[in-house]
Coordinates of C-alpha atoms and ligand atoms in Angstrom, one line a residue:
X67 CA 5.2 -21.8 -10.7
X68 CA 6.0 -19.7 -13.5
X69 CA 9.6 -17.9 -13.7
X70 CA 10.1 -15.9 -10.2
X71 CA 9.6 -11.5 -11.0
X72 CA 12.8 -11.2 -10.6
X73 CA 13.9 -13.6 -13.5
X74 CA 11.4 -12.2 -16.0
X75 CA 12.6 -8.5 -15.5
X76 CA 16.4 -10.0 -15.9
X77 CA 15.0 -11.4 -19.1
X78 CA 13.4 -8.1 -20.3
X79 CA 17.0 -6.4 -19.4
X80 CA 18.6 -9.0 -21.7
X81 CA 16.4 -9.3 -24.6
X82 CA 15.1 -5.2 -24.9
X83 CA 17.9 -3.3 -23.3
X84 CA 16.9 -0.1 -25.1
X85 CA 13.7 0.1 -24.3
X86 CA 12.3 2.6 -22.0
X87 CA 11.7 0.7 -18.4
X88 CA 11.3 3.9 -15.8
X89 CA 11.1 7.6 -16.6
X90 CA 10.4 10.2 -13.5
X91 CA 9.1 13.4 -14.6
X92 CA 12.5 15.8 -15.7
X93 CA 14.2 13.1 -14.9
X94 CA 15.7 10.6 -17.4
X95 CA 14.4 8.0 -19.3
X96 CA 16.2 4.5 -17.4
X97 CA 16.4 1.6 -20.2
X98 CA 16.1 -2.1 -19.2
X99 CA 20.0 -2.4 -20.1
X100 CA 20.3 0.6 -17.6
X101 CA 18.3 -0.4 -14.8
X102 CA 19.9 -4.1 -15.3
X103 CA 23.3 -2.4 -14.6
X104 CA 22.6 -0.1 -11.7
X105 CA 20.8 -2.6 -9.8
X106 CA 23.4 -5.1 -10.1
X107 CA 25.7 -2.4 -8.8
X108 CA 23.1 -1.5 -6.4
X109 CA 23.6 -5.2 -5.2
X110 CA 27.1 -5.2 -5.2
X111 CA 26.9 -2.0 -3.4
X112 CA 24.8 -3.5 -0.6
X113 CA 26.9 -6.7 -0.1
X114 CA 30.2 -4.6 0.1
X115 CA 28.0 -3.1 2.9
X116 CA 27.9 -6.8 4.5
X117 CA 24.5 -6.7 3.7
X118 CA 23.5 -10.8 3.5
X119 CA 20.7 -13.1 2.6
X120 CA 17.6 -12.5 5.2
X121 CA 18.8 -9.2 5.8
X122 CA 16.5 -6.1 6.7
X123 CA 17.0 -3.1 4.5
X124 CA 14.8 -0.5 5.1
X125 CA 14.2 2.2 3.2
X126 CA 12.6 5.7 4.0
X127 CA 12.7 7.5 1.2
X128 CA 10.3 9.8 -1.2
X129 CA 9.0 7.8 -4.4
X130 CA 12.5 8.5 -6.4
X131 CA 14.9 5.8 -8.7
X132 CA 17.2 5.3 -5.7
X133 CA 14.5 3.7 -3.9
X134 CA 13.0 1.5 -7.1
X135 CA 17.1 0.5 -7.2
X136 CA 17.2 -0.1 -3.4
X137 CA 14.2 -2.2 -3.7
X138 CA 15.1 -4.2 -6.7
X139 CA 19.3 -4.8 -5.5
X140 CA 17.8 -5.9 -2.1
X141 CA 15.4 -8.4 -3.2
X142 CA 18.2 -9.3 -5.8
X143 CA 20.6 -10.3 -3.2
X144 CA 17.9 -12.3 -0.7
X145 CA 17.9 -9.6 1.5
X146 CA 14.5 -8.2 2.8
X147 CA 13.0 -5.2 1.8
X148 CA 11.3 -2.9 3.7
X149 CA 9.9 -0.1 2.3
X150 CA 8.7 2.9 4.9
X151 CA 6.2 5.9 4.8
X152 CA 8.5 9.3 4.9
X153 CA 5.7 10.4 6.8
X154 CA 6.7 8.1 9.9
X155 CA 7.6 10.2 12.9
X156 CA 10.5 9.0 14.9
X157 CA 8.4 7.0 17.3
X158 CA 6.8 5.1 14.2
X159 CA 10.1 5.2 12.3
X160 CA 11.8 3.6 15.6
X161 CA 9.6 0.9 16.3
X162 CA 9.8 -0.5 12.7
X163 CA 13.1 -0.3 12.3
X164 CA 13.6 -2.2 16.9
X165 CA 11.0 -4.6 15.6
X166 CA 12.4 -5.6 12.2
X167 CA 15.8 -5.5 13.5
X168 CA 16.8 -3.7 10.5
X169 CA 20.7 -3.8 10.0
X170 CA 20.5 -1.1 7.4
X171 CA 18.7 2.3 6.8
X172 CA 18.9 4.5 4.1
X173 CA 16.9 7.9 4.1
X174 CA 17.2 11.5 3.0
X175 CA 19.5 13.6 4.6
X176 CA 17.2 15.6 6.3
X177 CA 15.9 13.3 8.1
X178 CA 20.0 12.6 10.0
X179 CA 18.7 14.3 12.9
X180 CA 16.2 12.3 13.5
X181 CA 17.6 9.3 13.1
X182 CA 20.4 10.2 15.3
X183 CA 17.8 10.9 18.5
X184 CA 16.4 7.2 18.2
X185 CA 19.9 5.4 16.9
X186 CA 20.3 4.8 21.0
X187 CA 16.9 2.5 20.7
X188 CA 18.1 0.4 17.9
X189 CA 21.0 -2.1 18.6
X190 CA 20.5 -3.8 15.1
X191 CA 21.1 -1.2 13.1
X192 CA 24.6 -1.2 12.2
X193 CA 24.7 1.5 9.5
X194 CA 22.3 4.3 8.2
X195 CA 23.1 5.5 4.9
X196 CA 21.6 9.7 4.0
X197 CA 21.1 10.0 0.6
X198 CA 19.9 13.1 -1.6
X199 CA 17.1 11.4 -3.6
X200 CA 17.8 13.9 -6.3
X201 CA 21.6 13.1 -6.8
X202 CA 22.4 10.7 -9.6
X203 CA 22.2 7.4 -7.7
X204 CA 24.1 5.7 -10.9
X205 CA 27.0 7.3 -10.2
X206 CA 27.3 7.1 -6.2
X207 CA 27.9 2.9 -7.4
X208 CA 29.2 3.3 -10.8
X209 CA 32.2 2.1 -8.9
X210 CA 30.7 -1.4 -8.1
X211 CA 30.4 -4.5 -10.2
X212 CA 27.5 -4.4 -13.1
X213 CA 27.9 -8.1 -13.2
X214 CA 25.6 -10.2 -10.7
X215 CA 27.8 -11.6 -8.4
X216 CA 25.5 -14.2 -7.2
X217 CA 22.2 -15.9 -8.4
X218 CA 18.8 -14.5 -8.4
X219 CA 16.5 -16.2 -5.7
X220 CA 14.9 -19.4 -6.0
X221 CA 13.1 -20.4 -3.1
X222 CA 9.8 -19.3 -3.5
X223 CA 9.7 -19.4 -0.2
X224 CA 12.3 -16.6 0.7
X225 CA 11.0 -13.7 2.3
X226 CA 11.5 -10.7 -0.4
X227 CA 9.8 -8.0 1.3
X228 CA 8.2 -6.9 4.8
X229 CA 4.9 -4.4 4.9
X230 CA 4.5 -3.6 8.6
X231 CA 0.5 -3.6 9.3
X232 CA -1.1 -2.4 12.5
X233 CA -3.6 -4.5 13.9
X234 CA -7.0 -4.2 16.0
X235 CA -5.1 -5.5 19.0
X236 CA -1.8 -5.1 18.8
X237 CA 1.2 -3.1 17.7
X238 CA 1.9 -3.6 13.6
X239 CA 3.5 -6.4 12.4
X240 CA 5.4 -6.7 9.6
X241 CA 4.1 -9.1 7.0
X242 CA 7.0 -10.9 5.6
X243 CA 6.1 -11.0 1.0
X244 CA 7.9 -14.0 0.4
X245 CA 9.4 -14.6 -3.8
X246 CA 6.3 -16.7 -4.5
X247 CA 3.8 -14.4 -3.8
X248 CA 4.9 -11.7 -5.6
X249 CA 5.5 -13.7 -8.4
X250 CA 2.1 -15.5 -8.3
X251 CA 0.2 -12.3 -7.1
X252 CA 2.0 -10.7 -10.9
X253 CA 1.3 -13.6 -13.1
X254 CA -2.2 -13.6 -11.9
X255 CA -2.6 -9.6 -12.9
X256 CA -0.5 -10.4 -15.9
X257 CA -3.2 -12.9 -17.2
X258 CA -6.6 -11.3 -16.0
X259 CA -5.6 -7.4 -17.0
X260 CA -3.7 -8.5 -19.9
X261 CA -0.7 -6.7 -19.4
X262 CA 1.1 -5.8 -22.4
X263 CA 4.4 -5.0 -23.5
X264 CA 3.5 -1.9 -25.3
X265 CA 2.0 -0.5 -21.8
X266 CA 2.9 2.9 -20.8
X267 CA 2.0 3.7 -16.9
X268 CA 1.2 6.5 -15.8
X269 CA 2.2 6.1 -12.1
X270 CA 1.0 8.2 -9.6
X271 CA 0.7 6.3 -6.3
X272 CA 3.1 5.9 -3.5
X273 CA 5.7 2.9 -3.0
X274 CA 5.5 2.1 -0.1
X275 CA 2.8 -0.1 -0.1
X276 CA 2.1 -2.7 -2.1
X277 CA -0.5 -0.9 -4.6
X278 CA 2.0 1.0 -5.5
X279 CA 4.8 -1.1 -5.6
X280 CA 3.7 -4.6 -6.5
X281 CA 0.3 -4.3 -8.4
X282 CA 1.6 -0.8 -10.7
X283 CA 5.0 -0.9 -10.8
X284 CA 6.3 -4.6 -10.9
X285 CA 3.1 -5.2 -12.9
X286 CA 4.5 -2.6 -15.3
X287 CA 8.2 -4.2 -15.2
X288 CA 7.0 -7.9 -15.4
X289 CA 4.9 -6.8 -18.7
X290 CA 8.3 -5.5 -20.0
X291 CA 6.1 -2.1 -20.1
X292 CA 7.3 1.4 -19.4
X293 CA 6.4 3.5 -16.5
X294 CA 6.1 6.9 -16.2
X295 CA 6.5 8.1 -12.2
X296 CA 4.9 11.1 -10.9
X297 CA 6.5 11.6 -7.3
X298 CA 3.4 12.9 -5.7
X299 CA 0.1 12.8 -6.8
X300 CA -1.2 16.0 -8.5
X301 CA -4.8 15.8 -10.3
X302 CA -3.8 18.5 -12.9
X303 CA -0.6 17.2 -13.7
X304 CA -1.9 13.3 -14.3
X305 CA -5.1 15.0 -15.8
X306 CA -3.3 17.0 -18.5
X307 CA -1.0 14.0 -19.2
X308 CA -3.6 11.7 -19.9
X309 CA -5.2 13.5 -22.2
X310 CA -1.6 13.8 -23.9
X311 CA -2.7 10.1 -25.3
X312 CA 0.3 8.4 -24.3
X313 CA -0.9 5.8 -21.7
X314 CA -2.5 3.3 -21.7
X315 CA -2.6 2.2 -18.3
X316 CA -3.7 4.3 -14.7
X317 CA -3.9 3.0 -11.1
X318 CA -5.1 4.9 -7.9
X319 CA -7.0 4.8 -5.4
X320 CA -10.5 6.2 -4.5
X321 CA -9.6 10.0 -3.4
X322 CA -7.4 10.1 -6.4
X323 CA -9.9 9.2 -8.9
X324 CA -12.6 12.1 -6.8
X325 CA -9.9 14.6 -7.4
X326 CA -9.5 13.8 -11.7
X327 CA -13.4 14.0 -11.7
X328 CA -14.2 17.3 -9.9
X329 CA -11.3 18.9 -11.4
X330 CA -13.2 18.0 -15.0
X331 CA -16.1 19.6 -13.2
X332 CA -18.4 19.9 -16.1
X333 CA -16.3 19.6 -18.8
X334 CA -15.8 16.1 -20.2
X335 CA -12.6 14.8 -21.3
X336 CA -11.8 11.4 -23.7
X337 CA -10.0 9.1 -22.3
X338 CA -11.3 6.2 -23.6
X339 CA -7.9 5.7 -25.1
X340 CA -6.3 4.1 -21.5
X341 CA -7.0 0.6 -21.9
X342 CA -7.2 0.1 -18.4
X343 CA -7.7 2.1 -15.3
X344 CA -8.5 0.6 -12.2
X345 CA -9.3 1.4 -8.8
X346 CA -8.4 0.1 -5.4
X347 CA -7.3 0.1 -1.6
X348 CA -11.0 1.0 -1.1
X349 CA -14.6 1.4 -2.2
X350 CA -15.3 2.9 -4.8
X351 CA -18.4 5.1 -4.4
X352 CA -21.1 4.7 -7.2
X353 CA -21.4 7.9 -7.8
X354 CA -17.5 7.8 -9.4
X355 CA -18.2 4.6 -11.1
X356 CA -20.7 6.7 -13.2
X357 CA -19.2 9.8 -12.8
X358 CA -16.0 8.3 -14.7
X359 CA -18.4 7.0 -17.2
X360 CA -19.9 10.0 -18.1
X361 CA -17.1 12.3 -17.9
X362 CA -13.9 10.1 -18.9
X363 CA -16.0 8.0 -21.5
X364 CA -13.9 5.4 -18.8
X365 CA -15.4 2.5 -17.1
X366 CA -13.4 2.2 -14.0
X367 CA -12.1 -1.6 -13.0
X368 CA -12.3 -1.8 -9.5
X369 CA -10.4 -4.9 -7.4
X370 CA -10.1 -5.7 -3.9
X371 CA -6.5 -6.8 -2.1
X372 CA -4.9 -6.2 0.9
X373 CA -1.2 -6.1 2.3
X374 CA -1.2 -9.5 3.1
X375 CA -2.1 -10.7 -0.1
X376 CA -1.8 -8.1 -3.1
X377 CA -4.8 -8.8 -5.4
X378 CA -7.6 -11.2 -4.8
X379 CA -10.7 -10.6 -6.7
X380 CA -11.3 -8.0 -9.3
X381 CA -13.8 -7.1 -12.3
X382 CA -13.1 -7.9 -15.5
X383 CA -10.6 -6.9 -18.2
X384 CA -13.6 -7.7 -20.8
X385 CA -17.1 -8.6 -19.4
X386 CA -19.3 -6.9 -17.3
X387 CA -17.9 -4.4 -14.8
X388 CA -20.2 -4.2 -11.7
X389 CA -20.9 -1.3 -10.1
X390 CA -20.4 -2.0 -6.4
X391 CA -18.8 -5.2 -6.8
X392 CA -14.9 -6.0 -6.6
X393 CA -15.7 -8.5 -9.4
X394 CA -14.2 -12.2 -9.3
X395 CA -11.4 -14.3 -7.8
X396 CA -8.1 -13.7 -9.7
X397 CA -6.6 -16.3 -11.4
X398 CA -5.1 -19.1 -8.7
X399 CA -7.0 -17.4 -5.8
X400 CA -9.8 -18.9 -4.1
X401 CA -12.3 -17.3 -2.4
X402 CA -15.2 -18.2 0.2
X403 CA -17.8 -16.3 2.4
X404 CA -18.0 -18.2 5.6
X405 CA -19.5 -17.6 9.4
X406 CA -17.6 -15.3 11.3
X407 CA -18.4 -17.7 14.5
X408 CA -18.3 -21.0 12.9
X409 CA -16.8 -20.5 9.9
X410 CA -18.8 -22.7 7.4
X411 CA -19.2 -21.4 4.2
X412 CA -22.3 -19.2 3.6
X413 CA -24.3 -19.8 0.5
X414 CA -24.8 -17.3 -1.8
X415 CA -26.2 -14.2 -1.4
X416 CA -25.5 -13.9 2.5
X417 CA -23.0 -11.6 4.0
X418 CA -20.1 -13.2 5.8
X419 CA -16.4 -12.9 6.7
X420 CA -14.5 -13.0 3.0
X421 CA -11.8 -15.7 3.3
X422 CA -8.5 -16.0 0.7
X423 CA -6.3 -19.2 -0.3
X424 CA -3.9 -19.3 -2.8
X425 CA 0.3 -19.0 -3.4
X426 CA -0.2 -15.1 -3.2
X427 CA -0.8 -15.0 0.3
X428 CA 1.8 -14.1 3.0
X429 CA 3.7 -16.8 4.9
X430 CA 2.7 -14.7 8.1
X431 CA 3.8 -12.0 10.6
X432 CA 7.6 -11.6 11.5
X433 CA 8.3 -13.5 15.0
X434 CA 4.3 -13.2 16.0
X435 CA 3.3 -17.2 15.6
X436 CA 0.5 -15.8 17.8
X437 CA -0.6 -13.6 15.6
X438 CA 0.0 -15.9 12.4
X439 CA -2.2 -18.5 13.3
X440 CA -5.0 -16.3 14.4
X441 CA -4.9 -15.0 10.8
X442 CA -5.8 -18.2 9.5
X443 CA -8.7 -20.6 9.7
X444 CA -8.0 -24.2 11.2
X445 CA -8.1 -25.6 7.3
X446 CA -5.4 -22.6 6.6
X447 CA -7.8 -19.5 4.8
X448 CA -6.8 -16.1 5.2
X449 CA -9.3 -14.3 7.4
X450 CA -9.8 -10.6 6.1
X451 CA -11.6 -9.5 8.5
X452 CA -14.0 -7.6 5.4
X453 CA -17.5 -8.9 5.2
X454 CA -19.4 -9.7 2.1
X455 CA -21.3 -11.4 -0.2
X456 CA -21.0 -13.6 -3.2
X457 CA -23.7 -13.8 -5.9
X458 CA -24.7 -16.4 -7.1
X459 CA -22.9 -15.8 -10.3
X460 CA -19.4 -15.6 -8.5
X461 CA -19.4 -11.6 -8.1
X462 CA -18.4 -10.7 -4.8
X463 CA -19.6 -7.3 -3.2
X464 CA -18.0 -6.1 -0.1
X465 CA -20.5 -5.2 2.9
X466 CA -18.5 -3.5 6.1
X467 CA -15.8 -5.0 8.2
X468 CA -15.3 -7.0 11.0
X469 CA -12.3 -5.3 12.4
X470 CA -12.3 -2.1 14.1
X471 CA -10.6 0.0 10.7
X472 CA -10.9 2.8 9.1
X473 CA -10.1 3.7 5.5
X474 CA -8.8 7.4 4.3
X475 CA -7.5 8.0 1.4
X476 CA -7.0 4.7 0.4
X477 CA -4.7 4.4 3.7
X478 CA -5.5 1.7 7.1
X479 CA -6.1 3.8 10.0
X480 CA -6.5 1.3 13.0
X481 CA -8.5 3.6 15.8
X482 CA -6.6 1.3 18.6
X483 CA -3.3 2.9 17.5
X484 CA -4.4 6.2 17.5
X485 CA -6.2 5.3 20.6
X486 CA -3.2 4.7 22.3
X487 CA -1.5 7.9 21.2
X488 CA -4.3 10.2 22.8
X489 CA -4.2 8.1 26.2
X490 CA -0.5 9.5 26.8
X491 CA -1.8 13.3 26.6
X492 CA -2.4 14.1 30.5
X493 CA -6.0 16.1 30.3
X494 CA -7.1 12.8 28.3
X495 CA -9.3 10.2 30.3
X496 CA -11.0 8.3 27.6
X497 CA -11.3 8.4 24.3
X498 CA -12.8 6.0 20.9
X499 CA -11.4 6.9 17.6
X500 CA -14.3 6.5 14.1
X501 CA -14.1 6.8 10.8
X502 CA -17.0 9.5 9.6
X503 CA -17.5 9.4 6.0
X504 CA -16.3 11.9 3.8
X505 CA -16.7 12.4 0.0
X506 CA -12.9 13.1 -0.5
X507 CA -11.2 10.5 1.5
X508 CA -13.8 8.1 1.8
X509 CA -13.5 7.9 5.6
X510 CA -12.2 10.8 7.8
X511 CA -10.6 10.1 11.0
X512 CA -12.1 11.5 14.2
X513 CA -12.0 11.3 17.9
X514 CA -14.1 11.6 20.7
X515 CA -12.7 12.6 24.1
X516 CA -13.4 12.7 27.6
X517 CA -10.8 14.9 29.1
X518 CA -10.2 14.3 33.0
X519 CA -11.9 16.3 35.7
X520 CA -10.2 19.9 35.6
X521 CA -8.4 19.1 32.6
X522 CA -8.3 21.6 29.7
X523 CA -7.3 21.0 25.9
X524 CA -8.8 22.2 22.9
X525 CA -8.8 20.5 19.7
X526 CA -5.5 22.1 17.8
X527 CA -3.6 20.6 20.8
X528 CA -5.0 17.3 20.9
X529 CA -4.4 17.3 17.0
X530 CA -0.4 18.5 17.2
X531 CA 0.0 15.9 20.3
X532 CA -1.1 13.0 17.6
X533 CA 0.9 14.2 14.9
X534 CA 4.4 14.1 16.7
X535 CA 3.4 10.6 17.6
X536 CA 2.0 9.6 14.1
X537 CA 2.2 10.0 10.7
X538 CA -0.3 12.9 9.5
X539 CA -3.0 10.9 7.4
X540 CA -3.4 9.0 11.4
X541 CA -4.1 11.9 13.0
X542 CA -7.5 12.9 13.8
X543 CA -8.8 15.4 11.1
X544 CA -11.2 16.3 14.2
X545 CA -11.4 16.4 17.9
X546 CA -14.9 16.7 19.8
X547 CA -15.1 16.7 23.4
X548 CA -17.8 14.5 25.1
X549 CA -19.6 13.6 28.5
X550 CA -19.9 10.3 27.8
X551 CA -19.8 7.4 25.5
X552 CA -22.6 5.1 24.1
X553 CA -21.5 1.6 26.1
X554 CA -22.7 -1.5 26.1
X555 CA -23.4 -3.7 29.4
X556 CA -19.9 -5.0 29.5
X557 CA -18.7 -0.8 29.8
X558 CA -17.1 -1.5 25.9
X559 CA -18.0 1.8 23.6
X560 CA -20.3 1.0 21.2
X561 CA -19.0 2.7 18.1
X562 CA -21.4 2.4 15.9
X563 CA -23.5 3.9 17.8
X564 CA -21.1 7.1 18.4
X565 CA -21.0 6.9 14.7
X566 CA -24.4 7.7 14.6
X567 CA -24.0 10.4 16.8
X568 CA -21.0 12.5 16.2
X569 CA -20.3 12.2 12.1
X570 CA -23.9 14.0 10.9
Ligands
MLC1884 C1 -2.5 12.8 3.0 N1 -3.2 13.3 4.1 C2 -4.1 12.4 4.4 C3 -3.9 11.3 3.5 N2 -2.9 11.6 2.6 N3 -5.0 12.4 5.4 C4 -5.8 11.3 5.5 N4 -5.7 10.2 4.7 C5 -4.7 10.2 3.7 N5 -4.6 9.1 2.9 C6 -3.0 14.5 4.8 C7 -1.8 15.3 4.5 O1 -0.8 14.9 5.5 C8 -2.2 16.7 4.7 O2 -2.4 17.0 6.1 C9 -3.6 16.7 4.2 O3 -4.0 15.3 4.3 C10 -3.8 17.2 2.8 O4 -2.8 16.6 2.0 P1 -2.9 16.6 0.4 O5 -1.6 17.2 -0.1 O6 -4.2 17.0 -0.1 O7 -2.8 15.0 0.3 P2 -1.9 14.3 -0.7 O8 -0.5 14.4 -0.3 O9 -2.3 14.8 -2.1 O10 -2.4 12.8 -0.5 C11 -3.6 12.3 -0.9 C12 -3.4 11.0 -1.6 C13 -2.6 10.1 -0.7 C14 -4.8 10.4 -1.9 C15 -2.7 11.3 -2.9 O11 -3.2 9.9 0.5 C16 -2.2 8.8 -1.4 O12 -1.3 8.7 -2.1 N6 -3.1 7.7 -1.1 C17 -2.8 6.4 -1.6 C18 -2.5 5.5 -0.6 C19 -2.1 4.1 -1.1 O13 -1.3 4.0 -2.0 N7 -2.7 3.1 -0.6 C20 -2.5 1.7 -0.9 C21 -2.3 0.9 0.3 S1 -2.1 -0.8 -0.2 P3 -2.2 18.4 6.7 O14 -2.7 18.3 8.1 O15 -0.7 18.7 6.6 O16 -3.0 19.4 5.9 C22 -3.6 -1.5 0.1 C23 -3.9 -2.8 -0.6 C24 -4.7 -2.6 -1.8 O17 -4.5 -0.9 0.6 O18 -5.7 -3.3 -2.0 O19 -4.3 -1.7 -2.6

């Protein structure tokens, strides 16, 4: 295994200390040397807290340098990172932080109140720290030791981070990141994308998933590159700064990359000068593949990964870029297309269930064995539960999933979860949650519902009711009100069928 993430961005603090590591726009520019020091402080911070190896530490915050510090001092000190939506409601918020047994929570202020109504629900965690993300961080621990005051992780093993997933089936489960993934999941990137030192990234997606986080950001400080955060995604803003000419490098996800091209409308813009911009978290529509052709003189590179894994496959740095396809395994990731039912490996050219092996993949779901081993095949390949094809020379193009998902905004909506939330309103008697396609978000989420004899509800209220129970980009964007649903003979809604029917 090459040197853990965490060693090669202690080696980029030592050796370019003045060098430009993180900037957030208005804000100032963090050197290596700098964010070196305040994580170590960070660190010593967090074990002055008690905070110990295997650890939770969860942060809810906005995309600010307190969190990227968080994060980083965390990891540092074995603890394990987990990194939350803001958008969580307190229900969500509370069963992550129950189910993780998180010891220690830090979030923005504003959010005190709503931590204190669920604090009763969580025995585990012993301390919740408010922070304003806009204070200087540096000087809330300028009190605390610069100098490590223990070594860096070397089990490859260790769990570094969690990502909580929902599931089909069940409630989500947090996948526990261990050292060696993100280190092998970085080096891989590093080789096929070619990471440079001389990299600036523009940054513009969330961190608080693994896009964000691992692929842009670690990529970025792994490469010894500089990154340039926006804190929210704004099409004008990134637009007007690429053309600026100072990047070379943009990540984002479908509905981001729609929103840079209709804002060009007609007009086209150069930015041939961005060595690499790729997109991911989902399809990428053809129409955008071209579209970014013609109006970016930019030939999009489009991967596929998931939260379990970070990257798998994806196009080519140099070499044929496929329109449609998600390209080729990554370096030290294997691939296969088997049999959903048998799982033998389909030859080429025949749609099956894409399967994963390699050091990148997650050691499995916090205290769910259960659930662990049903991820894997007997002869230990990730099932991903996305079909697809391989061709025969070694492109893979996805085709559908196997799971009941849907994708918005480069976000997993599972319908079971949101399912569940519209059973507890009392005119609801059944219900099937869909993705209908949409040109912005890829997928939209939307309900069907059967309300109970007498019962009365209209669609604003049934849309409120979800979004106290769930973050907003989980609620249903619409609500229609049915008679019946398609079934099959076991009484199970069919819903591709109610697809067909209600998206138009
Ligand atoms: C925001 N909204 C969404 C949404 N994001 N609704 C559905 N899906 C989403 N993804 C809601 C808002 O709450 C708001 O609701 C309304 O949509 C309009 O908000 P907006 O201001 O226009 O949206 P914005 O905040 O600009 O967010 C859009 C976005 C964001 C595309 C920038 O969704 C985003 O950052 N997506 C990237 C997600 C990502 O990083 N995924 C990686 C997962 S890792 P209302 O009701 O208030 O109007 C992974 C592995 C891999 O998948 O391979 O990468």
């Amino acid at each position: 295994m090459t040197n853990m993430f965490l060693d090669t961005l202690a080696k980029h603090c030592r050796c370019q200390p003045d060098k430009f590591a993180i900037q957030f726009v208005d804000g100032p520019r963090v050197t290596y040397g700098a964010l070196e020091a305040t994580v170590n402080r960070t660190a010593d911070f967090l074990l002055a807290l008690g905070i110990a190896r295997g650890d939770r530490v969860a942060a809810q915050l906005p995309k600010c340098l307190p969190f990227i510090y968080l994060h980083l001092a965390a990891m540092r000190i074995g603890a394990i990172f987990l990194p939350l939506n803001p958008a969580y409601p307190a229900t969500e918020l509370s069963y992550f932080l129950a189910d993780s047994e998180t010891r220690l929570l830090i979030a923005e202020g504003r959010k005190q109140h709503q931590i204190k109504t669920i604090q009763t629900e969580l025995p585990s965690l012993e301390q919740s720290l408010f922070i304003n993300p806009n204070e200087c961080w540096e000087s809330q621990v300028s009190a605390f030791s610069a100098k490590p005051k223990m070594p860096l992780p070397t089990d490859p093993n260790q769990t570094a981070m969690m990502l909580y997933t929902s599931g089909t089936t069940s409630r989500p489960k947090g996948a526990l990141i261990t050292h060696g993934n993100l280190t092998s999941n970085i080096a891989s990137l590093h080789e096929a994308w070619g990471w440079r030192q001389d990299d600036v990234l523009l940054h513009v997606l969330p961190i608080f998933h693994v896009h964000g986080l691992v692929v842009a950001l670690h990529g970025a400080l792994h490469a010894g590159a500089s990154a340039f955060m926006l804190p929210a995604f704004d099409a004008a803003a990134a637009l007007d700064l690429l053309c600026a000419k100072r990047f070379s490098v943009l990540m984002g996800v479908p509905t981001m990359h729609r929103r840079l091209y209709q804002l060009a409308s007609d007009r086209r813009f150069d930015l041939s000068h961005l060595r690499l911009m790729t997109s991911g978290s989902d399809r990428l529509p053809d129409d955008l593949f071209f579209g970014y052709q013609n109006t970016f003189n930019v030939t999009l590179l489009e991967r596929y990964g998931m939260t379990e894994t970070g990257m798998n496959l994806s196009n080519p740095l140099h070499g044929e870029r496929r329109v449609g396809s998600v390209g080729l395994p990554l370096p030290g990731v294997s691939a296969r297309i088997v049999d959903p039912a048998t799982e033998t490996p389909l030859p080429d050219g025949e749609v099956g269930e894409v399967q994963i092996k390699g050091a990148h993949v997650f050691k499995g779901y916090w205290r769910q064995p259960q659930k662990t081993a049903e991820a894997f095949s007997e002869d230990g390949w990730l099932r991903t539960g996305d079909m697809g094809l391989r061709e025969p020379d070694g492109y893979y193009t996805l085709k559908g999933r196997a799971k009941d998902l849907i994708i918005t905004g480069g976000l997993n909506v599972y319908p079971p979860e949101v399912e569940l939330a519209l059973m507890a309103h009392p005119a609801v008697a059944a219900c099937a949650v869909i993705g209908c396609p949409d040109d912005e978000w890829g997928e939209q989420v939307v309900a069907a519902i059967i309300l109970r004899d007498g019962a009365a509800a209209d669609e604003a209220e049934i849309r409120a009711f979800c979004r106290d129970r769930l973050a907003a980009y989980k609620a249903p964007r619409r609500v229609l009100f049915v008679d019946e649903f398609p079934a099959n003979a076991l009484g199970k809604v069919q819903k591709a069928k109610l697809r067909e029917a209600l998206c138009g």
